[in-house]
XYZ file of C-alpha atoms in Angstrom:
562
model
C 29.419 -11.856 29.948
C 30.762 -8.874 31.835
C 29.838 -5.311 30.274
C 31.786 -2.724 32.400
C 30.024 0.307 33.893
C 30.825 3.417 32.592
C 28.710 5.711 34.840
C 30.375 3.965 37.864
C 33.608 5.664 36.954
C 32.734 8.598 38.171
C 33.201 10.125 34.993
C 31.931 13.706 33.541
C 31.474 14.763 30.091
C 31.555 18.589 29.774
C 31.560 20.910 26.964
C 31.180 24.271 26.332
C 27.019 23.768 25.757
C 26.290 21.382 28.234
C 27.749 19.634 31.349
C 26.793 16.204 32.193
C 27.355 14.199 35.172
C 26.346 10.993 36.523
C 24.371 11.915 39.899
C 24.735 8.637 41.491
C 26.742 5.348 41.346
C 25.599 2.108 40.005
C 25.335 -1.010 42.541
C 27.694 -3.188 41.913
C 25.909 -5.708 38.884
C 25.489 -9.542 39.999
C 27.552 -11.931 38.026
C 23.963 -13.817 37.136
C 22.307 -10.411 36.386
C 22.835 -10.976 32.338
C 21.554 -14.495 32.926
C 18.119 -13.315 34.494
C 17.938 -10.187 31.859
C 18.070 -13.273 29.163
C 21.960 -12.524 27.520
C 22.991 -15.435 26.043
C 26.167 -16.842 27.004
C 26.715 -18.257 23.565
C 30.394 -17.424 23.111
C 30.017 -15.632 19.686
C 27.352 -13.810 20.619
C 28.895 -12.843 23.947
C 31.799 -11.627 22.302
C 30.196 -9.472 19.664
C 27.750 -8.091 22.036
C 30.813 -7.410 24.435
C 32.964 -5.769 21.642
C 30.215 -3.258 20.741
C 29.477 -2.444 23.813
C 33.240 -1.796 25.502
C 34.119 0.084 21.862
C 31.362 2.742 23.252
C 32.943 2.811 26.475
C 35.988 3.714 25.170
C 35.487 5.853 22.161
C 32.457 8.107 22.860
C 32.253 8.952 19.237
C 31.159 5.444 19.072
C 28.667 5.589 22.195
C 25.474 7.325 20.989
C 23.626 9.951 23.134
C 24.496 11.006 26.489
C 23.401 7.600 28.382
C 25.459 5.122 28.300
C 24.851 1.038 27.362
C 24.278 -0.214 30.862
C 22.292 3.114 31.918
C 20.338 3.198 28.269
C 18.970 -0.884 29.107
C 18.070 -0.263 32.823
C 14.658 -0.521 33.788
C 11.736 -2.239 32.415
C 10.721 -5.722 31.870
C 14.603 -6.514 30.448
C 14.972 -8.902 27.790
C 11.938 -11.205 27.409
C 11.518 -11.262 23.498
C 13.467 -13.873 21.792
C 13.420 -15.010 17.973
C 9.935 -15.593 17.192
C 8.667 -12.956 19.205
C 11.092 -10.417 17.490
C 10.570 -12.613 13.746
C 6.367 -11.757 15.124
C 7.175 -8.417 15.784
C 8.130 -7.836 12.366
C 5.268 -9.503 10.668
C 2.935 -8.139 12.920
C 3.945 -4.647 11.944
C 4.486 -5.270 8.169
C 0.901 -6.941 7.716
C -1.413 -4.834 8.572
C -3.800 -2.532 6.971
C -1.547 -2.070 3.151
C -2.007 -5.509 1.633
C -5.785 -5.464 2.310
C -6.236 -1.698 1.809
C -3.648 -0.399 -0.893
C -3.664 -2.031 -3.602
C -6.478 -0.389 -5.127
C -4.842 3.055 -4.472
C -1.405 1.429 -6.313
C -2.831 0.123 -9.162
C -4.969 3.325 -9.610
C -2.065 5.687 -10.086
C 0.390 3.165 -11.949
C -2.496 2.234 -14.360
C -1.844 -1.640 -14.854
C -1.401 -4.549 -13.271
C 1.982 -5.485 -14.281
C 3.367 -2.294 -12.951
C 1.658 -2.375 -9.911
C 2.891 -6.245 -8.800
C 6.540 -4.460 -10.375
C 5.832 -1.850 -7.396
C 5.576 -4.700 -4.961
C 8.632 -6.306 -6.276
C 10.973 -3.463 -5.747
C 9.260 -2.331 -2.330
C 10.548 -6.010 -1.628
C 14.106 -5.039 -2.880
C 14.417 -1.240 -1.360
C 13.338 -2.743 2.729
C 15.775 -5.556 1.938
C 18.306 -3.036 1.121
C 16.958 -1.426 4.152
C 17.123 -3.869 6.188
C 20.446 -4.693 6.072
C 21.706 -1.374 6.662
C 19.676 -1.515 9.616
C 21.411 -4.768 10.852
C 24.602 -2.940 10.614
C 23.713 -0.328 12.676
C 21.540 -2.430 14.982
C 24.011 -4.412 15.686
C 26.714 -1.980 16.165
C 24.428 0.284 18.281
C 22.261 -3.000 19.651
C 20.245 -0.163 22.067
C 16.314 0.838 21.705
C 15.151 3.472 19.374
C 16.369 2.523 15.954
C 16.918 5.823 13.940
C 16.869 7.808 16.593
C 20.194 6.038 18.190
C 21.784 6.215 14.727
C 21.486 9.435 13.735
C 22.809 10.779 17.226
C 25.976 8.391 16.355
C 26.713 10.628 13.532
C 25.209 13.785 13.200
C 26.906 14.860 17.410
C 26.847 18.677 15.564
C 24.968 20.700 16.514
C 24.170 19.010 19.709
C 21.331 17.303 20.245
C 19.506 19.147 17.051
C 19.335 15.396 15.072
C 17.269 14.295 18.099
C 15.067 16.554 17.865
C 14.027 16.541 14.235
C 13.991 12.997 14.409
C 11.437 13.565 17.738
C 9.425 15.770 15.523
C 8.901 12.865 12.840
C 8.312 10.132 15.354
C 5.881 11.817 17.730
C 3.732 13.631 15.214
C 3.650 11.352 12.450
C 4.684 8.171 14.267
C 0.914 7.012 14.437
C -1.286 4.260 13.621
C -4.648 6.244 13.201
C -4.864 4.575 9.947
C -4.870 1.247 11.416
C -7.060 2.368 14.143
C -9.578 3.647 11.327
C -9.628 0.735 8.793
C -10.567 -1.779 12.034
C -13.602 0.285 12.995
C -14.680 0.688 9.734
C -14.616 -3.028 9.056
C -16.139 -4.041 12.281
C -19.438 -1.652 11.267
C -19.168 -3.304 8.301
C -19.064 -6.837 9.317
C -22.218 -5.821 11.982
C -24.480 -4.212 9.003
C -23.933 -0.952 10.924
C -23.519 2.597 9.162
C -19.576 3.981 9.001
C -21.073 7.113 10.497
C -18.229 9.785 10.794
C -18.336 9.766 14.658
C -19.245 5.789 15.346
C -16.186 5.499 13.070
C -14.030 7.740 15.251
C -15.514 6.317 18.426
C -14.220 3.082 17.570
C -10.924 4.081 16.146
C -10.480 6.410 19.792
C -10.970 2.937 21.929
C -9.373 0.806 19.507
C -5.688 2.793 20.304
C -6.730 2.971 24.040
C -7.247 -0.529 24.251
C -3.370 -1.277 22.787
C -1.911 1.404 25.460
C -3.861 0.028 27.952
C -3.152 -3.328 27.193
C 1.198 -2.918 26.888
C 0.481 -0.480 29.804
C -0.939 -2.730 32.396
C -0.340 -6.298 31.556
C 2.873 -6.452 28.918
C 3.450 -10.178 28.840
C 0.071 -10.595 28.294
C 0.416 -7.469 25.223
C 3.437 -9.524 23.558
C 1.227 -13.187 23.978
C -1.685 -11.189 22.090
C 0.606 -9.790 19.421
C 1.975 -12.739 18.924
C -1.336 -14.539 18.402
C -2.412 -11.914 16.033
C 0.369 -12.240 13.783
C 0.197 -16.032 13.656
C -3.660 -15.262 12.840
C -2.361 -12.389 9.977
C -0.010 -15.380 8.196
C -2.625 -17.767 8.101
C -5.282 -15.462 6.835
C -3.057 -14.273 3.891
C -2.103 -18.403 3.228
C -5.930 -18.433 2.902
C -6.044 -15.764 0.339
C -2.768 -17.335 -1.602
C -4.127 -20.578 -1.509
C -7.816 -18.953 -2.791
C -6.283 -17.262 -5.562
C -4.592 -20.502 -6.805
C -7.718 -22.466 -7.072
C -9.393 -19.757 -8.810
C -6.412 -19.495 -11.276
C -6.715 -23.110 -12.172
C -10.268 -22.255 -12.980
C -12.182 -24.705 -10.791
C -13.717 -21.777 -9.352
C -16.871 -19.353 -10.838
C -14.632 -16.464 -11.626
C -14.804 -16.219 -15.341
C -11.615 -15.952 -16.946
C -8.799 -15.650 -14.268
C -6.166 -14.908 -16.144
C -7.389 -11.919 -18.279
C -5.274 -9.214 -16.147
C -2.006 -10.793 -16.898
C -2.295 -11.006 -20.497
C -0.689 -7.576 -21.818
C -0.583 -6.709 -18.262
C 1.698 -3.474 -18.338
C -1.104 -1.822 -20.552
C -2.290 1.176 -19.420
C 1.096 2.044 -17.438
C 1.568 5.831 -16.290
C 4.381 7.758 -17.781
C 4.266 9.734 -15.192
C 7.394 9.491 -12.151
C 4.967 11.661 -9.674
C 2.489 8.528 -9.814
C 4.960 5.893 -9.329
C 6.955 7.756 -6.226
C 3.627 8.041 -4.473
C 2.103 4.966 -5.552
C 5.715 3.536 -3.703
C 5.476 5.804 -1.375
C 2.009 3.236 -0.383
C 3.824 0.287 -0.793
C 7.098 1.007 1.312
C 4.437 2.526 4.118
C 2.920 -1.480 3.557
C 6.511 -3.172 4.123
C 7.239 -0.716 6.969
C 8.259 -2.870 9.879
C 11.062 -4.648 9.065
C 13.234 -2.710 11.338
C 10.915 -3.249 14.102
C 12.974 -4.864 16.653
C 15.797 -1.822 16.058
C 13.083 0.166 18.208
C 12.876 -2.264 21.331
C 16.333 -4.261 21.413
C 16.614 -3.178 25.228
C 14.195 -5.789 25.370
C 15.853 -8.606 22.910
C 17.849 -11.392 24.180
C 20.691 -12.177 22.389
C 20.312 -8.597 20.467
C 22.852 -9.170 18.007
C 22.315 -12.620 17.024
C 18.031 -12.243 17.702
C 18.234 -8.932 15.060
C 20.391 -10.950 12.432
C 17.973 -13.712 11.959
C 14.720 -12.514 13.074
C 14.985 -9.663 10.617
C 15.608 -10.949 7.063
C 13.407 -13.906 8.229
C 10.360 -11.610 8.765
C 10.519 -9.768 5.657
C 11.008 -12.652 3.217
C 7.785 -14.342 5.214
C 5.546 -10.630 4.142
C 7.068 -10.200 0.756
C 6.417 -13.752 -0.448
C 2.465 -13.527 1.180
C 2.062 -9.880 0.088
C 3.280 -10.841 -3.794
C 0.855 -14.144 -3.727
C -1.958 -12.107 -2.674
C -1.735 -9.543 -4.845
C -1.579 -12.013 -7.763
C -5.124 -13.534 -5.890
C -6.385 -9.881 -6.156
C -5.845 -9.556 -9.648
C -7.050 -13.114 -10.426
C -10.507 -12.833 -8.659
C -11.366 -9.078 -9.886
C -10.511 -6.888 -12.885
C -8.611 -3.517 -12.877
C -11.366 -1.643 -13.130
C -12.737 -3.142 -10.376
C -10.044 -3.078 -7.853
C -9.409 0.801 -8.488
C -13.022 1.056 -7.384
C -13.116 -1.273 -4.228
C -11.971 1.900 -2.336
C -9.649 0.550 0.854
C -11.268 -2.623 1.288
C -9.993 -4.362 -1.358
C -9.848 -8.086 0.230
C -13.628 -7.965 1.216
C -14.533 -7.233 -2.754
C -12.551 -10.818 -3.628
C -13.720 -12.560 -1.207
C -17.338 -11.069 -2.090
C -16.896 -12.258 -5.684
C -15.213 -15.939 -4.955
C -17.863 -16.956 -2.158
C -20.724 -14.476 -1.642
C -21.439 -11.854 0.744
C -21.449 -14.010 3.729
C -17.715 -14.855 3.381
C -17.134 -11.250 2.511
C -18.595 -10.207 6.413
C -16.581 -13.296 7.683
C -13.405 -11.333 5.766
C -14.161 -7.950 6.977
C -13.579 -9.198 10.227
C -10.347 -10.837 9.284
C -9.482 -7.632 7.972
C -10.239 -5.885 11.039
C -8.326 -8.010 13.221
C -5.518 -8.230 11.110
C -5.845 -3.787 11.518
C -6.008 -4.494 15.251
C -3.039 -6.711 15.561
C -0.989 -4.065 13.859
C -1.972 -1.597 15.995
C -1.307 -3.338 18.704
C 2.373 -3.971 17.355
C 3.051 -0.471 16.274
C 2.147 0.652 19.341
C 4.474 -1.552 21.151
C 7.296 -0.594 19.153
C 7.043 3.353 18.884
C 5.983 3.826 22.698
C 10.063 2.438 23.029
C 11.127 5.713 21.111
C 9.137 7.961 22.725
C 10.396 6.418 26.299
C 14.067 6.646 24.944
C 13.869 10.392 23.474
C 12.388 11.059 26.929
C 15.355 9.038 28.359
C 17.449 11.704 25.930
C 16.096 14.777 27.756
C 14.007 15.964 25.028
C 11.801 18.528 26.610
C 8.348 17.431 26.715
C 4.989 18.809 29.233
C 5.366 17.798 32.675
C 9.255 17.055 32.038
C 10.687 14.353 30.969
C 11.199 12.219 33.648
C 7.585 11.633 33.889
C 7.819 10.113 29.954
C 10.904 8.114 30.627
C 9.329 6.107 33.701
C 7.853 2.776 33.304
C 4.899 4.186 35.566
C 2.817 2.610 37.102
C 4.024 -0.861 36.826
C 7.605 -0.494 36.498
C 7.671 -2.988 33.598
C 6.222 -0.931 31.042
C 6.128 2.645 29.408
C 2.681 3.694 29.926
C 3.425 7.025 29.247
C 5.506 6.519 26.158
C 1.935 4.705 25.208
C 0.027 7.829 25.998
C 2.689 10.236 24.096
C 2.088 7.848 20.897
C -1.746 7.638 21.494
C -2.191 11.767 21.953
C -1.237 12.519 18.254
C -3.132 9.370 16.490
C -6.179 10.319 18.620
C -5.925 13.638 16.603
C -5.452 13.042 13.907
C -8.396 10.307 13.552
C -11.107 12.719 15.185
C -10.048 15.637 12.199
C -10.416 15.367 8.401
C -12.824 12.498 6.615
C -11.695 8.973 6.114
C -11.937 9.061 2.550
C -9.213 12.222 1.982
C -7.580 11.328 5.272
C -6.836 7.883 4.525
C -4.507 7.833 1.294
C -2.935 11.340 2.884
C -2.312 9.862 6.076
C -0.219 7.420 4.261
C 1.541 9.820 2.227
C 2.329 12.321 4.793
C 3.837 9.163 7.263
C 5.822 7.730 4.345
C 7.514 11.183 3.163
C 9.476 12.176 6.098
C 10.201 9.074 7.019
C 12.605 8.586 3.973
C 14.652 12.143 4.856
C 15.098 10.281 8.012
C 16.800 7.195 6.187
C 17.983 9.592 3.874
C 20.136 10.742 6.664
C 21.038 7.476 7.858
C 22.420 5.585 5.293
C 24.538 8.777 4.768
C 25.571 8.468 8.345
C 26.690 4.935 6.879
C 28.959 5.796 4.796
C 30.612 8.532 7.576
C 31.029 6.111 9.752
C 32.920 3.549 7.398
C 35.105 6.230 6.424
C 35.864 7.927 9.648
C 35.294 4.313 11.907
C 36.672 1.914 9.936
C 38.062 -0.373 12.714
C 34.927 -0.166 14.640
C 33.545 -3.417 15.954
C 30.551 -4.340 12.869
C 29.266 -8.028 13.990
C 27.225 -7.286 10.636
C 28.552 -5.575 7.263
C 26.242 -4.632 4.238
C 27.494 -4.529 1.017
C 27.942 -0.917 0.174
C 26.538 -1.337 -3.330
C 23.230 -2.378 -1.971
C 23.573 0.773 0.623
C 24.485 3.563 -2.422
C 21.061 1.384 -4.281
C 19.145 2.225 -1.209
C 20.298 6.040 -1.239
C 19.114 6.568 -4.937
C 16.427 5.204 -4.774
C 15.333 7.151 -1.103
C 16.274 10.701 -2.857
C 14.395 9.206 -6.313
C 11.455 9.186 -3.359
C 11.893 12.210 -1.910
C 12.285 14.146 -5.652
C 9.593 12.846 -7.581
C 6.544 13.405 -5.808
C 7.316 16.940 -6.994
C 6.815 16.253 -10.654
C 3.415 16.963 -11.805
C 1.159 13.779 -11.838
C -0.300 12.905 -14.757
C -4.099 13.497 -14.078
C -2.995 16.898 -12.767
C -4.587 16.504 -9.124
C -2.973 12.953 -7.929
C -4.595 10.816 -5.183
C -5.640 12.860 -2.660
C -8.280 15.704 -4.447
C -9.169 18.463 -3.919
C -5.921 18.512 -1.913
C -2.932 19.215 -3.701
C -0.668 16.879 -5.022
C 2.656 18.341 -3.202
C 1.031 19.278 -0.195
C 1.788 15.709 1.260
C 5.506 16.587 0.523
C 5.205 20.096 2.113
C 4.081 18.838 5.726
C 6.285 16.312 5.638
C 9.346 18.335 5.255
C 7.482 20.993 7.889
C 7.168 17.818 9.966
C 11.275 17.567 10.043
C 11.693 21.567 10.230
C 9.468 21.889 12.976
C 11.917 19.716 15.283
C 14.875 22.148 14.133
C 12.848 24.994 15.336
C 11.986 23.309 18.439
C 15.656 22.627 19.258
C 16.468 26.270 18.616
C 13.486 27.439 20.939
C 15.115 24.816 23.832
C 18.294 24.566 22.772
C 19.755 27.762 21.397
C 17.260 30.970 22.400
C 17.999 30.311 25.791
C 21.703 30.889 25.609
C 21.063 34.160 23.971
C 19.439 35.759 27.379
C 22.585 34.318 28.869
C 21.573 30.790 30.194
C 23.094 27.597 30.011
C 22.162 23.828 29.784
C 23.278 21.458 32.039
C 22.541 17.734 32.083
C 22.767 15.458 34.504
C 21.497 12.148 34.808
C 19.029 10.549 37.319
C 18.269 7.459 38.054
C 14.207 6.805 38.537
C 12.381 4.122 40.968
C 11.859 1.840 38.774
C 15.628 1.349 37.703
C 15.573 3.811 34.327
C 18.146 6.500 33.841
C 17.290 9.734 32.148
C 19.441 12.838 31.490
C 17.762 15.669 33.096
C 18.284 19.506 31.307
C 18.679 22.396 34.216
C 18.649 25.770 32.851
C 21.085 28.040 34.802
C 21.806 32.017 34.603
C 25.174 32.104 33.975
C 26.119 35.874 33.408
């Protein structure tokens, strides 16, 4: 396959807010250069890959930010992760800290067990629906950064102001503190040590430094521990699903297995408020199917790799996560699960073999916390690396964020960027408040970001129709998705019916507040950057620079112009 250059043409792109030009010419690429990056020369694939790719080139509506597809993959390890690596990278990031720490939470604000495995069900549906709007995009746009690539493909007006509220959600609520907090917390737990506030944090602090350290340094060796920790994840949750069915047949000394599911949607809230946040928990525990979307630079065979890997990864969560939550419910009683605070799987396996096998399951637990760190981490340091790439202003400039420093194979600072803010965040408030809010406060903005994609969706049908799509959704599964992501950003609203929700003595909206002052906070920052400068008569022009290691990165230069 043979992807023409576009910055070797010498070309400029100049408006009247910015100039851009490419500061120096590509070598010219070796005919075996897509062979050693890991392109497949599959002749579909090659030819949807190539049809995407030369449609950018020569409709720049169609080619998103100001890099283009050759410049945007440069750099870095290229593409090393191929299907089960990407199908990993999905599970790894899905199974995590929810289905051993939420379910108590759900269940608590729904009020019954039928409603809450109901929840589960249509979290299921909505990331499906999800998903495949995703593929579309992914594999029209097959470039790192997921949203962020997408919503500069449609929102181009104002310049540059959709990257940076979309900056503002993924650097200061893009974390995994939670994670980082449930795996120290079960570690002290499985060692008969005190959850002290600062022994917690201590642990939590290394346990993120550790993942930055480890993509940082040594990133084939990152992506072989992943891996191994999302094999381990699968096998732990068979366990559980496996449990749960020899209990059920009552061979087991649970008394009475079945007693939850008989009448089980007694006790249901009437109440929408409880059921948008209780989802709100259960989409933030099936978050990670578009996982590969963030690091396709580094996919071989993108198109093909996203279309399978994808649906493949969330069917393999949503079948373990709806199992084990019909173990949870088998094992312990309502009552009992609301109370189990966030460490729900260590109070069944307490009850079905004894506190020894509930210290053997804490440290499950915390591994399973530690291989989704490790995961998240991988995926949202490629954001931060390509918003860097962008031009987005950051401390010490940009370039510095965009590098693959120090070993040219890996974004070590994108790492950093990521850790800064979950490092924060995990040294502030205590666990117990923090927790559940964390979880709201990540899950709210995140849907007026896919609010604003799968409107970009429909845009783009209507004003691309003809536009190379090597994968179509169904556009009644892409309006579902849109009512039920502004059902999610409405109800939380409504008054919950005990009056204080999940997260006392904060209030119940307050989650909803920050969350939009999470996206408003990136508008402001593009009108400090963007638009204040102009008015003292300066102007912003990019150009683009290629770094040692091989990465290109648009570079803003602020010049006096009357």
């Amino acid at each position: 396959m043979s992807v023409r250059l576009n910055f070797a043409r010498g070309k400029a792109l100049v408006s009247r807010e910015t100039r851009t030009a490419a500061s120096m010419q590509a070598p010219e690429k070796d005919p075996s250069s897509d062979v050693k990056k890991g392109f497949s020369h599959d002749p579909d694939d090659d030819t949807s890959l190539h049809d995407v790719v030369d449609a950018g080139e020569h409709d720049h509506e169609l080619n998103p930010g100001g890099l283009s597809f050759e410049e945007d993959t440069a750099g870095g390890l290229g593409r090393h992760l191929g299907v089960f690596s990407c199908t990993m990278l999905i599970v790894g990031r899905i199974i995590g800290t929810g289905i051993f720490s939420t379910p108590s939470s759900i269940i608590g604000s729904v009020g019954s067990v039928g409603a809450s495995l109901m929840l589960w069900v249509l979290g299921f549906v909505l990331s499906a629906c999800g998903l495949f709007i995703w593929l579309e995009f992914g594999t029209m746009f097959p470039r790192s950064g997921g949203e962020k690539v997408y919503v500069e493909a449609v929102y181009k007006k104002p310049r540059y102001l959709a990257t940076y509220v979309f900056a503002s959600n993924a650097i200061l609520v893009g974390l995994t503190a939670s994670g980082c907090i449930v795996f120290a917390s079960n570690i002290l737990e499985a060692a008969g040590h005190e959850a002290t506030r600062w022994t917690t944090r201590g642990i939590a602090v290394g346990t993120i430094c550790f993942a930055v350290l480890l993509h940082g340094l040594t990133p084939r060796l990152g992506v072989l521990i992943m891996n191994g920790l999302s094999v381990f994840k699968v096998v732990i949750l068979l366990f559980v699903v496996v449990t749960g069915w020899v209990v059920l047949s009552r061979k087991t000394s649970i008394q009475d297995p079945r007693a939850n599911f008989r009448n089980a949607f007694a006790g249901s809230s009437n109440s929408s408020n409880d059921y948008a946040t209780a989802m709100f928990k259960v989409l933030y525990s099936y978050i990670g199917w578009s996982n590969v979307n963030y690091v396709l630079n580094n996919v071989k065979n993108p198109v093909r790799t996203l279309k399978i890997a994808g649906p493949l990864g969330l069917c393999i969560c949503a079948i373990l996560y709806l199992l084990a939550n019909v173990s949870y419910f088998a094992v312990s009683t309502k009552e009992e699960i609301i109370e189990s605070g966030v460490t729900v799987a260590s109070l069944f396996f307490r009850k079905v073999f004894g506190p020894k096998a509930q210290k053997a399951l804490t440290v499950f637990v915390a591994l399973s916390a530690l291989g989704n760190v490790v995961t998240v981490t991988f995926a949202l340091s490629r954001i931060n690396q390509e918003l860097a790439k962008e031009g987005l202003p950051l401390p010490f400039g940009n370039k510095f964020w965009a590098s693959n420093w120090p070993t040219g194979r890996s974004p070590l600072p994108g790492l950093v960027l990521h850790m800064i803010p979950s490092i924060i965040i995990m040294i502030a408030p205590p666990p117990n408040v923090a927790y559940p809010f964390i979880l709201n406060v990540q899950g709210y903005p995140i849907q007026g970001i896919n609010l604003f994609v799968v409107i970009g969706l429909f845009w783009l049908r209507h004003h691309k129709p003809h536009a190379p799509r090597p994968f179509k959704v169904w556009l009644p599964v892409a309006f579902f998705f849109l009512a039920a992501t502004v059902f999610l950003l409405v109800a939380p609203f409504i008054r919950p019916s005990n009056g204080v929700g999940d997260t006392p003595p904060l209030p119940y909206y307050l989650y909803c507040l920050v969350g939009m002052g999470v996206l408003v906070f990136g508008a402001l920052y593009w009108v400090v950057l963007r638009q204040v400068p102009r008015w003292f008569g300066y102007e912003v022009f990019q150009r683009k620079e290629a770094l040692s290691d091989g990465t290109f990165v648009t570079v803003n230069d602020y010049k006096k112009i009357h």
